[in-house]
CSV table of C-alpha atoms in Angstrom, one decimal:
chain,number,residue,atom,x,y,z
A,2,UNK,CA,106.2,38.0,112.7
A,3,UNK,CA,107.6,40.2,110.1
A,4,UNK,CA,106.7,38.6,106.2
A,5,UNK,CA,110.1,38.3,104.3
A,6,UNK,CA,109.9,38.1,100.6
A,7,UNK,CA,111.2,35.3,98.6
A,8,UNK,CA,114.7,36.1,96.9
A,9,UNK,CA,114.9,35.7,93.1
A,10,UNK,CA,117.3,33.8,91.0
A,11,UNK,CA,119.1,36.7,90.4
A,12,UNK,CA,119.2,37.8,94.1
A,13,UNK,CA,120.4,34.4,95.1
A,14,UNK,CA,123.5,34.6,92.4
A,15,UNK,CA,124.6,37.9,93.4
A,16,UNK,CA,124.0,37.2,97.4
A,17,UNK,CA,121.8,40.4,97.9
A,18,UNK,CA,119.2,39.9,100.1
A,19,UNK,CA,115.6,41.5,99.3
A,20,UNK,CA,114.9,43.6,102.0
A,21,UNK,CA,111.9,42.7,104.5
A,22,UNK,CA,108.5,43.8,103.1
A,23,UNK,CA,110.2,45.2,99.8
A,24,UNK,CA,108.3,44.3,96.8
A,25,UNK,CA,110.3,42.2,94.5
A,26,UNK,CA,110.8,43.7,91.2
A,27,UNK,CA,112.5,42.4,88.0
A,28,UNK,CA,114.1,45.9,87.6
A,29,UNK,CA,117.3,46.3,89.5
A,30,UNK,CA,118.7,49.4,90.4
A,31,UNK,CA,122.0,50.8,90.2
A,32,UNK,CA,123.1,50.1,94.0
A,33,UNK,CA,121.7,46.5,93.9
A,34,UNK,CA,123.4,45.3,90.9
A,35,UNK,CA,126.7,46.0,92.6
A,36,UNK,CA,128.6,44.7,95.5
A,37,UNK,CA,128.4,46.6,98.7
A,38,UNK,CA,131.7,48.0,98.3
A,39,UNK,CA,131.4,49.3,94.8
A,40,UNK,CA,127.8,50.6,96.1
A,41,UNK,CA,129.7,52.4,98.7
A,42,UNK,CA,132.3,54.1,96.6
A,43,UNK,CA,129.9,55.2,94.3
A,44,UNK,CA,127.4,56.6,96.5
A,45,UNK,CA,130.4,58.6,97.9
A,46,UNK,CA,131.5,59.4,94.3
A,47,UNK,CA,128.3,60.9,93.3
A,48,UNK,CA,127.8,63.4,96.5
A,49,UNK,CA,131.2,65.2,95.8
A,50,UNK,CA,133.3,63.7,98.6
A,51,UNK,CA,136.9,62.4,98.0
A,52,UNK,CA,137.1,58.4,97.2
A,53,UNK,CA,140.8,57.6,98.4
A,54,UNK,CA,140.3,54.0,96.7
A,55,UNK,CA,142.0,53.4,93.2
A,56,UNK,CA,139.7,52.8,90.3
A,57,UNK,CA,137.9,52.1,88.3
A,58,UNK,CA,134.7,53.9,89.5
A,59,UNK,CA,130.9,53.8,88.3
A,60,UNK,CA,129.0,56.9,88.3
A,61,UNK,CA,125.4,57.3,87.5
A,62,UNK,CA,124.2,60.1,85.5
A,63,UNK,CA,120.5,60.5,84.6
A,64,UNK,CA,117.4,58.6,85.8
A,65,UNK,CA,114.5,56.3,84.7
A,66,UNK,CA,115.1,55.4,80.8
A,67,UNK,CA,118.0,58.2,80.1
A,68,UNK,CA,119.9,56.5,83.2
A,69,UNK,CA,123.6,55.9,82.2
A,70,UNK,CA,126.3,54.2,84.2
A,71,UNK,CA,129.7,55.2,83.5
A,72,UNK,CA,133.0,53.4,84.3
A,73,UNK,CA,136.0,55.7,84.9
A,74,UNK,CA,139.4,55.7,85.7
A,75,UNK,CA,139.2,58.2,88.6
A,76,UNK,CA,136.7,59.5,90.8
A,77,UNK,CA,134.8,62.9,90.3
A,78,UNK,CA,134.7,65.7,93.2
A,79,UNK,CA,131.5,67.4,91.6
A,80,UNK,CA,131.0,71.1,92.3
A,81,UNK,CA,128.1,73.4,91.2
A,82,UNK,CA,128.3,75.8,88.2
A,83,UNK,CA,128.8,72.9,85.2
A,84,UNK,CA,126.7,69.5,84.2
A,85,UNK,CA,127.5,66.6,85.8
A,86,UNK,CA,128.1,65.4,82.6
A,87,UNK,CA,130.8,68.0,81.6
A,88,UNK,CA,132.7,67.5,84.7
A,89,UNK,CA,133.0,63.1,84.2
A,90,UNK,CA,134.4,64.3,80.3
A,91,UNK,CA,136.7,66.9,81.8
A,92,UNK,CA,137.9,64.6,84.5
A,93,UNK,CA,138.0,61.2,82.9
A,94,UNK,CA,139.0,61.4,79.8
A,95,UNK,CA,141.9,58.8,79.3
A,96,UNK,CA,142.5,59.2,75.7
A,97,UNK,CA,146.1,61.1,75.1
A,98,UNK,CA,146.5,63.8,72.2
A,99,UNK,CA,146.3,62.1,68.8
A,100,UNK,CA,149.3,62.3,66.5
A,101,UNK,CA,148.1,62.4,62.9
A,102,UNK,CA,152.0,62.0,61.5
A,103,UNK,CA,150.9,58.2,60.0
A,104,UNK,CA,147.3,59.5,58.8
A,105,UNK,CA,147.2,63.2,57.0
A,106,UNK,CA,144.6,62.1,54.5
A,107,UNK,CA,142.0,61.3,57.5
A,108,UNK,CA,143.3,64.2,59.3
A,109,UNK,CA,142.3,66.4,56.2
A,110,UNK,CA,138.6,64.4,56.0
A,111,UNK,CA,138.3,65.9,59.5
A,112,UNK,CA,139.5,69.3,58.9
A,113,UNK,CA,136.9,69.2,55.6
A,114,UNK,CA,134.0,68.4,57.8
A,115,UNK,CA,134.8,70.8,59.9
A,116,UNK,CA,134.9,73.9,57.4
A,117,UNK,CA,131.7,72.3,55.8
A,118,UNK,CA,130.1,72.6,59.3
A,119,UNK,CA,131.5,76.4,59.5
A,120,UNK,CA,130.1,77.2,56.0
A,121,UNK,CA,126.7,75.5,56.7
A,122,UNK,CA,126.2,77.7,59.7
A,123,UNK,CA,127.5,81.0,57.9
A,124,UNK,CA,124.9,79.9,55.4
A,125,UNK,CA,122.5,79.9,58.6
A,126,UNK,CA,121.3,76.0,57.5
A,127,UNK,CA,119.2,74.7,60.7
A,128,UNK,CA,118.1,71.5,61.4
A,129,UNK,CA,121.2,69.2,61.0
A,130,UNK,CA,123.9,68.3,63.8
A,131,UNK,CA,127.2,66.6,62.1
A,132,UNK,CA,129.0,66.5,59.0
A,133,UNK,CA,130.8,63.1,58.2
A,134,UNK,CA,133.4,62.7,55.2
A,135,UNK,CA,134.7,59.3,53.9
A,136,UNK,CA,135.9,57.6,50.7
A,137,UNK,CA,134.5,56.3,47.6
A,138,UNK,CA,135.7,55.2,44.3
A,139,UNK,CA,138.6,57.9,44.6
A,140,UNK,CA,136.4,60.6,45.7
A,141,UNK,CA,135.0,61.7,48.9
A,142,UNK,CA,131.7,61.4,50.0
A,143,UNK,CA,129.9,63.7,52.6
A,144,UNK,CA,127.0,64.0,54.5
A,145,UNK,CA,124.9,65.4,57.1
A,146,UNK,CA,122.3,63.7,59.3
A,147,UNK,CA,119.6,65.3,57.6
A,148,UNK,CA,118.0,65.8,53.9
A,149,UNK,CA,117.7,69.3,54.1
A,150,UNK,CA,121.3,69.9,55.3
A,151,UNK,CA,122.7,67.4,52.4
A,152,UNK,CA,120.4,69.8,50.1
A,153,UNK,CA,122.9,72.6,51.3
A,154,UNK,CA,125.6,70.2,50.8
A,155,UNK,CA,124.7,70.2,47.2
A,156,UNK,CA,124.5,74.1,46.8
A,157,UNK,CA,127.7,74.4,48.3
A,158,UNK,CA,129.9,71.9,46.3
A,159,UNK,CA,127.9,72.8,43.2
A,160,UNK,CA,127.2,76.4,43.0
A,161,UNK,CA,127.5,76.6,39.4
A,162,UNK,CA,125.7,73.7,38.1
A,163,UNK,CA,122.9,72.7,40.4
A,164,UNK,CA,122.0,69.0,38.4
A,165,UNK,CA,125.9,68.3,38.6
A,166,UNK,CA,126.4,66.4,42.2
A,167,UNK,CA,130.2,66.3,41.3
A,168,UNK,CA,131.9,69.9,40.6
A,169,UNK,CA,134.3,70.8,43.3
A,170,UNK,CA,137.7,69.2,44.5
A,171,UNK,CA,138.9,69.6,48.1
A,172,UNK,CA,141.5,71.6,47.1
A,173,UNK,CA,138.9,74.4,45.4
A,174,UNK,CA,136.7,73.7,48.5
A,175,UNK,CA,140.0,75.0,50.6
A,176,UNK,CA,140.4,77.9,48.5
A,177,UNK,CA,136.7,78.9,48.8
A,178,UNK,CA,137.3,78.5,52.5
A,179,UNK,CA,139.8,80.6,52.7
A,180,UNK,CA,138.0,83.6,50.9
A,181,UNK,CA,134.9,83.1,53.5
A,182,UNK,CA,137.2,83.3,56.6
A,183,UNK,CA,139.6,85.4,55.4
A,184,UNK,CA,140.5,87.1,58.7
A,185,UNK,CA,143.0,85.9,61.3
A,186,UNK,CA,140.9,87.5,63.8
A,187,UNK,CA,138.2,85.2,63.0
A,188,UNK,CA,140.0,82.1,64.1
A,189,UNK,CA,142.6,83.7,66.7
A,190,UNK,CA,142.1,81.1,69.5
A,191,UNK,CA,143.9,78.2,68.3
A,192,UNK,CA,142.9,76.4,71.3
A,193,UNK,CA,139.3,75.8,70.0
A,194,UNK,CA,139.1,72.8,68.0
A,195,UNK,CA,136.9,74.2,65.3
A,196,UNK,CA,139.0,77.3,64.7
A,197,UNK,CA,142.3,75.1,64.8
A,198,UNK,CA,140.5,72.9,62.2
A,199,UNK,CA,139.2,75.7,60.2
A,200,UNK,CA,142.7,77.6,59.6
A,201,UNK,CA,144.5,74.2,58.7
A,202,UNK,CA,141.7,73.7,56.1
A,203,UNK,CA,142.2,77.3,54.7
A,204,UNK,CA,145.9,76.8,54.6
A,205,UNK,CA,145.4,76.3,50.6
A,206,UNK,CA,149.1,75.1,49.8
A,207,UNK,CA,148.8,72.4,52.5
A,208,UNK,CA,145.6,70.6,51.0
A,209,UNK,CA,146.9,70.9,47.8
A,210,UNK,CA,150.1,69.4,48.4
A,211,UNK,CA,148.2,66.6,50.5
A,212,UNK,CA,147.0,63.2,48.7
A,213,UNK,CA,143.9,63.9,49.2
A,214,UNK,CA,143.4,67.4,47.8
A,215,UNK,CA,142.7,66.5,44.0
A,216,UNK,CA,139.5,64.1,45.3
A,217,UNK,CA,136.1,65.3,44.4
A,218,UNK,CA,133.4,65.9,46.8
A,219,UNK,CA,130.4,63.9,46.2
A,220,UNK,CA,127.0,64.4,48.9
A,221,UNK,CA,125.1,61.1,49.4
A,222,UNK,CA,121.6,60.8,47.9
A,223,UNK,CA,118.3,61.4,50.5
A,224,UNK,CA,116.9,58.9,52.2
A,225,UNK,CA,113.3,58.3,52.5
A,226,UNK,CA,111.6,60.4,54.9
A,227,UNK,CA,111.1,58.1,57.8
A,228,UNK,CA,114.5,57.3,57.8
A,229,UNK,CA,115.3,61.4,57.7
A,230,UNK,CA,118.0,61.9,60.5
A,231,UNK,CA,120.2,58.6,60.0
A,232,UNK,CA,123.3,59.7,61.3
A,233,UNK,CA,125.9,60.8,58.3
A,234,UNK,CA,128.3,58.0,59.0
A,235,UNK,CA,125.5,55.5,58.2
A,236,UNK,CA,124.4,57.3,54.8
A,237,UNK,CA,128.2,57.5,53.9
A,238,UNK,CA,128.3,53.6,54.3
A,239,UNK,CA,125.2,52.4,52.8
A,240,UNK,CA,125.9,54.4,49.8
A,241,UNK,CA,129.2,52.4,49.5
A,242,UNK,CA,131.5,54.7,51.4
A,243,UNK,CA,134.8,53.7,54.0
A,244,UNK,CA,136.3,55.3,56.8
A,245,UNK,CA,133.7,58.0,57.7
A,246,UNK,CA,135.3,60.5,60.2
A,247,UNK,CA,134.0,64.1,60.8
A,248,UNK,CA,132.8,66.5,63.9
A,249,UNK,CA,131.6,63.8,66.0
A,250,UNK,CA,133.0,60.1,67.0
A,251,UNK,CA,130.1,57.5,65.9
A,252,UNK,CA,127.6,57.2,68.8
A,253,UNK,CA,127.0,53.7,70.5
A,254,UNK,CA,124.2,52.6,67.7
A,255,UNK,CA,126.6,53.7,64.7
A,256,UNK,CA,129.9,52.6,66.3
A,257,UNK,CA,129.4,48.9,65.2
A,258,UNK,CA,128.7,49.6,61.7
A,259,UNK,CA,131.6,51.8,61.6
A,260,UNK,CA,134.1,49.6,63.5
A,261,UNK,CA,132.4,46.2,63.3
A,262,UNK,CA,135.5,44.5,64.2
A,263,UNK,CA,136.5,46.4,67.1
A,264,UNK,CA,135.5,45.2,70.9
A,265,UNK,CA,133.9,47.6,73.0
A,266,UNK,CA,135.7,50.2,74.8
A,267,UNK,CA,136.3,49.5,78.7
A,268,UNK,CA,135.9,52.9,79.9
A,269,UNK,CA,133.1,55.5,78.6
A,270,UNK,CA,135.5,58.4,78.0
């Protein structure tokens, strides 16, 4: 007579029997955590077959500790030639184009962060992954996610007086960017977000007329070595800055700090 493993309370609650002769585990995989219908749908989605049912759909990415589950509004017919994560992003983005008509100051900060990144890259600064900018006491607080990156920022924004932390306004930096990237050929592809941002930021008349063009740029201070790598928006917030935006959206760990009053979004994309 075959031995049947006892059901855990979690199994009973989800009405999923444990297979015969299978060891009971406290770690439940993705298929066990879903209903039979959802499991079948997810399996068909992951194998690249068309799924006619309406969403949302769950798609797994990665394995073991890196495994992620994305809840997306449509199925994805995966094809070879590009990564699975890239295809999920292209197929399942649910946010439409965003208008900055009512938030031009925020838009300028985003363009500032992109232009700063381009300036760092032109100087061959290595090791950083992001640039973010926010407000503090009528000034702009800007940061990368590394102490080395922030040291390079001081060289950009205080080129004549290394001891001074404040010596350049957004408008002045716009003029520098216009000189640093003078050729329209360098920014020819306006479908590329980075090129589009730099071109707009290098428009000195546009920046000079903005409400933040006169604000001075301050770099965040170094953090202790053990915390080096702390994301840029967290550095800005910890120094009393507000409303950080930049070249990347906050990660899952930083999002609750940047948006403490918002509930998590329903979909991953």
